[in-house]
mmCIF file of C-alpha atoms and ligand atoms in Angstrom:
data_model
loop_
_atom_site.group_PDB
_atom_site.id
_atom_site.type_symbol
_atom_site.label_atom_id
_atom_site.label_comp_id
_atom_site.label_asym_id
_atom_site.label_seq_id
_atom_site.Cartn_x
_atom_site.Cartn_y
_atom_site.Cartn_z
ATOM 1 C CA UNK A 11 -13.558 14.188 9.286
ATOM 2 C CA UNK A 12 -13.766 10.945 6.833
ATOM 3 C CA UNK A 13 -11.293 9.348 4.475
ATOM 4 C CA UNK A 14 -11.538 6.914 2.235
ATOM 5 C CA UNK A 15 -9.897 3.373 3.575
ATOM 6 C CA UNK A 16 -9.816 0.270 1.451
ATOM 7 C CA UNK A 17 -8.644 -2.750 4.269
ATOM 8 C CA UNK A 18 -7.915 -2.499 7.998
ATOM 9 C CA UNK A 19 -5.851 -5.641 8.680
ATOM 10 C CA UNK A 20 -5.679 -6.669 12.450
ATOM 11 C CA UNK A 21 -2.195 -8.383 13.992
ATOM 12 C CA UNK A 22 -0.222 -7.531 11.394
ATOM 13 C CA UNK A 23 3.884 -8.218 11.600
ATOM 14 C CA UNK A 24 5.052 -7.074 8.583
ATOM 15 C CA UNK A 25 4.596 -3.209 8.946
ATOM 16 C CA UNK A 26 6.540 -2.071 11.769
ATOM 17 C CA UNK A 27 7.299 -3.159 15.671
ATOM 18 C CA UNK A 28 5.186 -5.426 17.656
ATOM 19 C CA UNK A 29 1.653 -6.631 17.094
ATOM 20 C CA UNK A 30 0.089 -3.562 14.691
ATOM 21 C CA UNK A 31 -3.522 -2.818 13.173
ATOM 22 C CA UNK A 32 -2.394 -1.755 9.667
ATOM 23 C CA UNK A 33 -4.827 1.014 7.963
ATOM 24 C CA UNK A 34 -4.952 0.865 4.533
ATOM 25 C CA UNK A 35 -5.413 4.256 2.977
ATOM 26 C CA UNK A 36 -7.470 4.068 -0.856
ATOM 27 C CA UNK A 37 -5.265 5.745 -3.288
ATOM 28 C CA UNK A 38 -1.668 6.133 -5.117
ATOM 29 C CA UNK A 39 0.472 8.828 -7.173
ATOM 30 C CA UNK A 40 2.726 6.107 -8.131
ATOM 31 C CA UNK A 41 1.861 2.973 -10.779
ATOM 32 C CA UNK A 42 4.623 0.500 -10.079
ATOM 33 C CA UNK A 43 4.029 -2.558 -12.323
ATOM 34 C CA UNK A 44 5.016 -4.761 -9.735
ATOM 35 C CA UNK A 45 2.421 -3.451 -6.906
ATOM 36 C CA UNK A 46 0.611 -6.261 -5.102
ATOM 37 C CA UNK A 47 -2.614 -3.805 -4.077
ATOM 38 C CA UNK A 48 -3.668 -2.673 -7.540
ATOM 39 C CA UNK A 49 -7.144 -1.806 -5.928
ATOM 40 C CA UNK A 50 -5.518 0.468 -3.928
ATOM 41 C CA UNK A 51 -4.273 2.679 -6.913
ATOM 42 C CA UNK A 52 -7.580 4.716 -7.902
ATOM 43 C CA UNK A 53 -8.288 7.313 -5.746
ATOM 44 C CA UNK A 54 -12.175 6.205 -5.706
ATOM 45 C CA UNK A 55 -13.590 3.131 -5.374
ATOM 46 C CA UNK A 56 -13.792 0.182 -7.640
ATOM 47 C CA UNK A 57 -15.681 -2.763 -8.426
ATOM 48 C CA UNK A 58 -13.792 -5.850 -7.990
ATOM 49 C CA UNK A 59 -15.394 -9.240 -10.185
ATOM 50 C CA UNK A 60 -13.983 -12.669 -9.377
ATOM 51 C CA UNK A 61 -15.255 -15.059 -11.824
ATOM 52 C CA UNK A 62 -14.466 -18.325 -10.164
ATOM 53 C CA UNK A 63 -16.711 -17.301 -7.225
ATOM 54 C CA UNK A 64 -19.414 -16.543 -9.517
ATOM 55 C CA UNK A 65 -21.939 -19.087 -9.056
ATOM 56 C CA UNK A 66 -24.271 -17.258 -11.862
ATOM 57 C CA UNK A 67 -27.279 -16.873 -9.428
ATOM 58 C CA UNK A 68 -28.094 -13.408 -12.142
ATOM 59 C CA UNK A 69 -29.404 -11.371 -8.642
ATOM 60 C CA UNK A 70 -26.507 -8.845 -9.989
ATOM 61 C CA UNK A 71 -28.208 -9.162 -13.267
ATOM 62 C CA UNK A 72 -31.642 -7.804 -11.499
ATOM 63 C CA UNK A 73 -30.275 -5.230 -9.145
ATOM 64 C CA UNK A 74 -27.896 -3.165 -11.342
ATOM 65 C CA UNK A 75 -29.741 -0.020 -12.863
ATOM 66 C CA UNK A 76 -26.683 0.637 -15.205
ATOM 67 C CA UNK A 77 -27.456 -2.953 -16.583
ATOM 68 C CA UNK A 78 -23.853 -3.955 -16.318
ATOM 69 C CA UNK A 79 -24.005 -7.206 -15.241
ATOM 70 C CA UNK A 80 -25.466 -9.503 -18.438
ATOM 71 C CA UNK A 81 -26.161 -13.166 -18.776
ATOM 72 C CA UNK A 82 -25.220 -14.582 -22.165
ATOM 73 C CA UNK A 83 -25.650 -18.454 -22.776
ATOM 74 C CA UNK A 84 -25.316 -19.178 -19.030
ATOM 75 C CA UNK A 85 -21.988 -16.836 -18.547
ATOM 76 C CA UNK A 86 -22.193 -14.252 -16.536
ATOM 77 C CA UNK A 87 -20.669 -10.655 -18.349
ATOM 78 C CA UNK A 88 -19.336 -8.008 -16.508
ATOM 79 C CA UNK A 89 -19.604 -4.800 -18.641
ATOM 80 C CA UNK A 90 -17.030 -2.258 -16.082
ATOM 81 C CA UNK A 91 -17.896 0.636 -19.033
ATOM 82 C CA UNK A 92 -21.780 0.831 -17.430
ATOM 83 C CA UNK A 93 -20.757 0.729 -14.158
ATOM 84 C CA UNK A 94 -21.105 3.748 -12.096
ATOM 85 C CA UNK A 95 -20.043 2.496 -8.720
ATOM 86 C CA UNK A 96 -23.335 2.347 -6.963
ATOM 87 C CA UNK A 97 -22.540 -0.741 -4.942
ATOM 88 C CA UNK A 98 -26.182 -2.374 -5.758
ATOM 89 C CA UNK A 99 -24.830 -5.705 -7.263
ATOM 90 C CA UNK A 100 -22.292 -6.041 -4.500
ATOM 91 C CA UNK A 101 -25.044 -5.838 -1.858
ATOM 92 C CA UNK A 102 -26.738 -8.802 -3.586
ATOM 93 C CA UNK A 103 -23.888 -10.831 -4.445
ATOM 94 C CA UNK A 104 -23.839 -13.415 -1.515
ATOM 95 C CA UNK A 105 -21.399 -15.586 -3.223
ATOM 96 C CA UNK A 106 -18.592 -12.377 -2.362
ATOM 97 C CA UNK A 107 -17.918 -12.681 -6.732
ATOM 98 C CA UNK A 108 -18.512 -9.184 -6.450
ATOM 99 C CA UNK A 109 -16.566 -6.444 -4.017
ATOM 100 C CA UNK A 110 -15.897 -2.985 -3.531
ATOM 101 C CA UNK A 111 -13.040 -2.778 -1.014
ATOM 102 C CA UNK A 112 -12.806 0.940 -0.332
ATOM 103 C CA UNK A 113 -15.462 2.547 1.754
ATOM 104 C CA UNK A 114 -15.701 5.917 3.403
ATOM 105 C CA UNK A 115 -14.826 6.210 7.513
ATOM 106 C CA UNK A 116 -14.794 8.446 9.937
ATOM 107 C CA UNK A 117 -11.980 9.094 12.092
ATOM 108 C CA UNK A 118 -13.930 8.026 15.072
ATOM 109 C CA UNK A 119 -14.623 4.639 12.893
ATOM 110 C CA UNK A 120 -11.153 4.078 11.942
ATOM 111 C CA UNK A 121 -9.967 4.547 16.108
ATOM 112 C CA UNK A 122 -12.597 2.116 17.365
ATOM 113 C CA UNK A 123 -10.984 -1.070 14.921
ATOM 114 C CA UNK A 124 -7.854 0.356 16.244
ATOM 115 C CA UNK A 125 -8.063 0.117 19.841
ATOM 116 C CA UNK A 126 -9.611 -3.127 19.653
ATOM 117 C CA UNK A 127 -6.118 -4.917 19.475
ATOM 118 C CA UNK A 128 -4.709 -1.951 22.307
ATOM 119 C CA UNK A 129 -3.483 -4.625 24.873
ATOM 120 C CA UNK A 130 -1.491 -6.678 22.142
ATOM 121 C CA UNK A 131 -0.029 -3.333 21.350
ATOM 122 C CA UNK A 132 1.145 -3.008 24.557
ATOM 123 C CA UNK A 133 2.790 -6.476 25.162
ATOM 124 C CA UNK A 134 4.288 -6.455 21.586
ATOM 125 C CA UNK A 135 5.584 -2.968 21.818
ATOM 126 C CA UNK A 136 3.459 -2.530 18.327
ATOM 127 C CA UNK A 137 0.855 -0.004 17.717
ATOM 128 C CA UNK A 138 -1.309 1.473 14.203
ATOM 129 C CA UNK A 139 0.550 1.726 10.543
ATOM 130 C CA UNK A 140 -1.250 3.820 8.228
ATOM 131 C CA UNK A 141 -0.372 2.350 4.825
ATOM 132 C CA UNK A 142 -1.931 2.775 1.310
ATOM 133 C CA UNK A 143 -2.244 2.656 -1.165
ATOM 134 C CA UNK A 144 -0.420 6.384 -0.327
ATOM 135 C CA UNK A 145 -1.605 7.713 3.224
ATOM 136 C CA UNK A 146 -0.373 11.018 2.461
ATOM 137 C CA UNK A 147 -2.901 11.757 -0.488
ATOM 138 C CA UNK A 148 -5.108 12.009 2.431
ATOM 139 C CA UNK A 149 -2.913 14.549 4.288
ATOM 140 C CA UNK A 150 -5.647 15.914 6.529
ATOM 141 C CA UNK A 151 -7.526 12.159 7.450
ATOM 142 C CA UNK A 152 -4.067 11.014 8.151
ATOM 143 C CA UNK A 153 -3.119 14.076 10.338
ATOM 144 C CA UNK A 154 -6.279 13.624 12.715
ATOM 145 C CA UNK A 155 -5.938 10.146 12.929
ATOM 146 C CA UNK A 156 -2.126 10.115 14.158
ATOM 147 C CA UNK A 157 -3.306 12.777 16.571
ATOM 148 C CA UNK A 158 -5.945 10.694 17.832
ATOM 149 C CA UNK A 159 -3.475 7.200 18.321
ATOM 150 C CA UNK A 160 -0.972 9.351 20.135
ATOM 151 C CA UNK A 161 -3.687 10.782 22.560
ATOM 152 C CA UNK A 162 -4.320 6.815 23.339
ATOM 153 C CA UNK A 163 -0.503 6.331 23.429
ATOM 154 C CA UNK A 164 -0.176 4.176 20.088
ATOM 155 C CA UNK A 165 3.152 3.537 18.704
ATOM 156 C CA UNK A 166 2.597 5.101 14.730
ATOM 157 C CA UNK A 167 3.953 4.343 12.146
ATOM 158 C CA UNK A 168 3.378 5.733 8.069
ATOM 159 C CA UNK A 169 3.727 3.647 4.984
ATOM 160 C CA UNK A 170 4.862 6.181 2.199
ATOM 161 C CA UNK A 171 6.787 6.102 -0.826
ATOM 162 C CA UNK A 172 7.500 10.193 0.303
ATOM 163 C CA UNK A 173 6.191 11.277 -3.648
ATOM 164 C CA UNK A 174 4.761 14.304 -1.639
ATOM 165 C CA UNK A 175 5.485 18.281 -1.216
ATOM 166 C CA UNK A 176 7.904 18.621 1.822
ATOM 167 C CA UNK A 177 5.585 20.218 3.691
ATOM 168 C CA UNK A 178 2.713 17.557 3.702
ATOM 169 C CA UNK A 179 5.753 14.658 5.460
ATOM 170 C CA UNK A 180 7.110 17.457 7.639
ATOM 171 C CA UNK A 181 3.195 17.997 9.580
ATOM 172 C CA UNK A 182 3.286 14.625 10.285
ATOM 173 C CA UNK A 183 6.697 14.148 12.273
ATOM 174 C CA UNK A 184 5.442 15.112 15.572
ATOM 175 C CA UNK A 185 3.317 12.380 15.562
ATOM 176 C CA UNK A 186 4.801 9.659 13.407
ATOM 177 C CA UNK A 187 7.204 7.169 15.677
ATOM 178 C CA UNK A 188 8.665 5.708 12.656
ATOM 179 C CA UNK A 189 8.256 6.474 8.738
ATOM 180 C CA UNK A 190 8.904 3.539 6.300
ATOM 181 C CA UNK A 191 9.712 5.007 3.146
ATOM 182 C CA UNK A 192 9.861 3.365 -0.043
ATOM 183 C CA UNK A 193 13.138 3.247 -2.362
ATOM 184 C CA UNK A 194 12.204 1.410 -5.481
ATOM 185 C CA UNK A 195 15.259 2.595 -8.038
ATOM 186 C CA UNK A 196 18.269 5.503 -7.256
ATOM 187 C CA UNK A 197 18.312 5.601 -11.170
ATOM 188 C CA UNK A 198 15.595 8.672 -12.453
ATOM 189 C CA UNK A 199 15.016 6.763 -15.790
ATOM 190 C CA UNK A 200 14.897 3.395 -13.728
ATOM 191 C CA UNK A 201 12.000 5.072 -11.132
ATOM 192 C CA UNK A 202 10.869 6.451 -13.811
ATOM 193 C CA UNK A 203 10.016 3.534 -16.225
ATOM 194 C CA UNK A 204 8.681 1.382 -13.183
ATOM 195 C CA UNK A 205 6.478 4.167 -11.318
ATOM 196 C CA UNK A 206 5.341 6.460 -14.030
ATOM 197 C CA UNK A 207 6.939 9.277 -12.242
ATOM 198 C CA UNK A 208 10.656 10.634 -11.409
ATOM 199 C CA UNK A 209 12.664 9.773 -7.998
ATOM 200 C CA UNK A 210 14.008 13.075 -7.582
ATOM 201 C CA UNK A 211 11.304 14.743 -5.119
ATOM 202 C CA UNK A 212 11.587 10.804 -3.127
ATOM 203 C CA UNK A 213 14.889 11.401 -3.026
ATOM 204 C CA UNK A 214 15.103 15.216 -1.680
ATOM 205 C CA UNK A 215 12.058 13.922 0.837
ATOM 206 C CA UNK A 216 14.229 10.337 2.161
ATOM 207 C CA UNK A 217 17.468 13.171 2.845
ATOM 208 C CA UNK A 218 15.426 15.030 4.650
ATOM 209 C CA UNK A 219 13.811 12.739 6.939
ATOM 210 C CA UNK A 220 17.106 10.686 7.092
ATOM 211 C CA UNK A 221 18.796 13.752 8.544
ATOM 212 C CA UNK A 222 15.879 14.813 10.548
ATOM 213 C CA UNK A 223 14.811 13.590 14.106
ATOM 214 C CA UNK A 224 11.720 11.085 13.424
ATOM 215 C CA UNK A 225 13.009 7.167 12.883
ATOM 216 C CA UNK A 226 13.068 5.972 9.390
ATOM 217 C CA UNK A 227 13.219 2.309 8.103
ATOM 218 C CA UNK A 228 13.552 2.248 3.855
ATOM 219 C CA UNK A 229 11.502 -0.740 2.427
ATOM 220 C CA UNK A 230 13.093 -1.839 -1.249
ATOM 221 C CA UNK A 231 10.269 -4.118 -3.059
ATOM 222 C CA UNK A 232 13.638 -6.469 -4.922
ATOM 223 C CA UNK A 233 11.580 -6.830 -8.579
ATOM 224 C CA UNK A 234 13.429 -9.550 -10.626
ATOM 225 C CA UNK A 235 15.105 -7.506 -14.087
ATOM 226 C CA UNK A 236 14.134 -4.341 -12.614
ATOM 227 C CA UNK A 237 16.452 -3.200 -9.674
ATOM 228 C CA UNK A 238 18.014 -6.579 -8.181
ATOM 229 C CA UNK A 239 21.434 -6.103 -9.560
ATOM 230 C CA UNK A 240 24.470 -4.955 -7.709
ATOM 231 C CA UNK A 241 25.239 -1.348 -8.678
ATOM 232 C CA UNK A 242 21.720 -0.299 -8.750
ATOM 233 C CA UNK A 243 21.382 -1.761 -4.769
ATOM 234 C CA UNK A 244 24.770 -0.327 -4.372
ATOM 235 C CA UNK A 245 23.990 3.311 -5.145
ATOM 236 C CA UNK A 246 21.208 3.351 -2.753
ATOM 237 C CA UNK A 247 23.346 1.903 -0.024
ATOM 238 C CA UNK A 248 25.216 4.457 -0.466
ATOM 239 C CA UNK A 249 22.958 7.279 -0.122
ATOM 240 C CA UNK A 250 20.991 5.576 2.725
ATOM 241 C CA UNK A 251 24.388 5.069 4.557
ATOM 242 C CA UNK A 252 24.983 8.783 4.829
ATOM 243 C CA UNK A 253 21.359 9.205 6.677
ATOM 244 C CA UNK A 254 21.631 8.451 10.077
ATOM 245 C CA UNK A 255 18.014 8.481 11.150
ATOM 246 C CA UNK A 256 17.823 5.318 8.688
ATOM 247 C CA UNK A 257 17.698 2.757 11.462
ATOM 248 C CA UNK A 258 17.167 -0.444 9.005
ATOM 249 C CA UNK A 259 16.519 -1.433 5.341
ATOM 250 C CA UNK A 260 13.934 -3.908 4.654
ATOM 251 C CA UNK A 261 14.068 -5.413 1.470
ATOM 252 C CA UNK A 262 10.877 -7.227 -0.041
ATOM 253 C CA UNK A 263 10.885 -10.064 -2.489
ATOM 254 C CA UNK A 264 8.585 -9.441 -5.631
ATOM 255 C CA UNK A 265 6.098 -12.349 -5.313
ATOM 256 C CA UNK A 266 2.803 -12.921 -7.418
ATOM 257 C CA UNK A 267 -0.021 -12.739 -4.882
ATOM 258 C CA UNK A 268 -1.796 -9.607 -6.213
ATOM 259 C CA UNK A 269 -2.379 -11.332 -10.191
ATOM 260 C CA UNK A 270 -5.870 -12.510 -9.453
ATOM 261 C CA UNK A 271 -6.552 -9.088 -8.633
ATOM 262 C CA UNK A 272 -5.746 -7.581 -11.514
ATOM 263 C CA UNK A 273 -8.241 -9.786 -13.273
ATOM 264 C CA UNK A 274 -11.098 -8.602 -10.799
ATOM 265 C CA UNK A 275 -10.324 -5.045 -11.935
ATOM 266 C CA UNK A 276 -10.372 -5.905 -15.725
ATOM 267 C CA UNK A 277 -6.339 -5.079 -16.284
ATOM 268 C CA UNK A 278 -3.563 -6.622 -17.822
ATOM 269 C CA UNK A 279 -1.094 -8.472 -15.335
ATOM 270 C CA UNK A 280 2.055 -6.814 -16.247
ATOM 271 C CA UNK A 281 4.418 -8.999 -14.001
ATOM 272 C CA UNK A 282 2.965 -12.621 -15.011
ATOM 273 C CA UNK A 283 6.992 -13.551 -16.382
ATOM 274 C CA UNK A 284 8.798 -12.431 -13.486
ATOM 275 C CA UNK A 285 10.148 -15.255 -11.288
ATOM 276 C CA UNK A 286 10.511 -14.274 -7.603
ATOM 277 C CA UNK A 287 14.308 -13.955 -6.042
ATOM 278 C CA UNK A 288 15.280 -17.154 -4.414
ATOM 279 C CA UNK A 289 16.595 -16.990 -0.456
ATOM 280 C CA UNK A 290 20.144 -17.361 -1.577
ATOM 281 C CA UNK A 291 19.769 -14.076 -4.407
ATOM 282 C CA UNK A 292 18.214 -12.308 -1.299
ATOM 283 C CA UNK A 293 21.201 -12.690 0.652
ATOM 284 C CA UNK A 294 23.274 -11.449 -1.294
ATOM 285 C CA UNK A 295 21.440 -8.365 -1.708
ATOM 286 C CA UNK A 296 21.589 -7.964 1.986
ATOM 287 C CA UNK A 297 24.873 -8.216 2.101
ATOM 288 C CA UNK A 298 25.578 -4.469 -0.474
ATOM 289 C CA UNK A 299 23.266 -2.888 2.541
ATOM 290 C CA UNK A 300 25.018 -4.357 5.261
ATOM 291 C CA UNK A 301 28.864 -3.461 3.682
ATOM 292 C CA UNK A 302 27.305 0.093 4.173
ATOM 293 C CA UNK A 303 26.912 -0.470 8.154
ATOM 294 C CA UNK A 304 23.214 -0.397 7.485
ATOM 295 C CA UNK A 305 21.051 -3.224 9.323
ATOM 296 C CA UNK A 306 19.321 -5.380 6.875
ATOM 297 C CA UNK A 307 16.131 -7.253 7.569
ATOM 298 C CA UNK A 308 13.515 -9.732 5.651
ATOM 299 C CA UNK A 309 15.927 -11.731 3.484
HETATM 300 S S1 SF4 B 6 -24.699 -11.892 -7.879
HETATM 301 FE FE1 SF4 B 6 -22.576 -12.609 -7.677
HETATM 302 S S2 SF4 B 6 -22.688 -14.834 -7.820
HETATM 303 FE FE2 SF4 B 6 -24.633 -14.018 -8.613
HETATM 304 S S3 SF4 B 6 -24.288 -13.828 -10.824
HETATM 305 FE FE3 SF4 B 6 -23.784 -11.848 -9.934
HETATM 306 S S4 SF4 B 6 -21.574 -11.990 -9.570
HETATM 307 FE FE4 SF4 B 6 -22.288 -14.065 -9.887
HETATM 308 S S1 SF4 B 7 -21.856 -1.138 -8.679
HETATM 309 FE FE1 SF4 B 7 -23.909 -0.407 -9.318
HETATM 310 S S2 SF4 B 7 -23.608 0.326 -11.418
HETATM 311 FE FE2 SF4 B 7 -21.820 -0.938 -10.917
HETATM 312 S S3 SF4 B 7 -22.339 -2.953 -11.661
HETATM 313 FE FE3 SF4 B 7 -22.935 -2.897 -9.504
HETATM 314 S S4 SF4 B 7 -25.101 -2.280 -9.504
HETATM 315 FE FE4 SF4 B 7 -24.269 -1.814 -11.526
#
């Protein structure tokens, strides 16, 4: 059984308990304009181009069949309509200006990065995340590869905005320590105009496993003009404050990190105006959460 993975990062603290090897799952069903992993979206692989790294050595130039790579008065083009994904120019490209993060593994593969780290684990009381992009577009992958961390004894945790069939979260329970769920607007129209798709199957999903037996944390990205204002916040305090597997509410400042990315995939940076919510704006969010009895973190 393979999958397609686009980044295992080791010691990571950000994506549940303890020390944890976060997977990184290639693929999404959601197109938030804010998202920081926009080479995560497709659900194949893409060529990433990073023209400051580009030291214009033209081996790209030699090696591509699809001639996509051109050299015109000592700049080096990058024609993405040619490409077909072969992964040729990468292999030459020593000065890393050239990148295709995604890459098939097995589950045996994925395991072996993942017990590398087992004795941090184990002091830490961490364990594996499988994040995305959206783990659950790769129902099956993910399935085996829960299975196989809880045969080691792995904490697990999955990384889901929960825009899934029922059925395809409910599989995964008796394996999955903790589910952090996404909540990016209670509004339809709100989710709607942000994601590209309605809230309302999110919504039925976060009941369920909020009144269910697995643990849940909800992770709120806090996007400046988009859902940091009181009664949007509010109504999902609400409705998380009625769910008593919800255990905490994590809520994540927008910040900028992904815009270079969104060059090295040819698109449009649609968040380049938004200024990121100061400390003090963050506490106060925390604060409509908290009034609800629900423990707040990452403000
Ligand atoms: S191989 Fe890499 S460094 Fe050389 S011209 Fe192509 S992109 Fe630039
Ligand atoms: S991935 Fe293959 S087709 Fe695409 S630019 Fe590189 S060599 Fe050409």
């Amino acid at each position: 059984m393979d999958g397609l993975v686009f980044d295992i990062q080791r010691f990571s603290i950000h994506d549940g308990p303890g020390i944890r090897t976060t997977v990184f799952f290639q693929g999404c069903n959601l197109r938030c304009f804010w998202c920081h992993n926009p080479e995560s979206q497709p659900l194949s692989p893409r060529v990433q181009f990073f023209p400051d790294k580009c030291i214009v050595c033209a081996a790209c130039v030699e090696h591509c069949p699809h001639h996509a790579h051109l050299m015109v008065d000592g700049r080096h083009i990058y024609v993405r309509d040619r490409c077909q994904t072969c992964g040729a120019c990468v292999e030459q490209c020593f000065a890393q200006a050239l990148i295709i993060k995604a890459k098939k593994m097995t589950v045996e593969q994925v395991m072996a990065d993942v017990e590398r780290d087992q004795a941090y684990y184990v002091n830490s009381h961490g364990g594996v995340t499988f994040s995305g992009g959206e783990p659950t577009l790769q129902a099956q992958f993910l399935l085996e590869l829960l299975r196989a961390s809880k045969e080691r004894g792995f904490h697990t945790a999955v990384d889901t905005a929960a825009n899934v069939p029922w059925r395809t979260l409910e599989q995964l329970i008796p394996t999955t320590d903790l589910f952090l769920v996404d909540l990016k607007a209670f509004d339809e129209e709100k989710h709607r105009a942000g994601t590209g798709v309605s809230n309302r199957r999110i919504l039925e999903n976060i009941r369920r496993l909020g009144q269910g037996s697995a643990t849940v944390w909800i992770r709120v990205p806090v996007v400046p003009g988009y859902n940091d204002d009181a009664a949007e916040l509010g109504k999902m305090a609400a409705f998380l404050a009625d769910l008593p597997a919800v255990r905490k509410v994590e809520l994540l400042p927008f910040h900028h990190l992904g815009a270079s990315k969104y060059e090295s995939l040819g698109l449009d940076y649609p968040s380049r105006g938004l200024k990121p919510p100061g400390e003090e704006a963050m506490a106060s969010f925390a604060t409509i959460f908290a009034r609800c009895g629900l423990p707040v973190a990452g403000t």
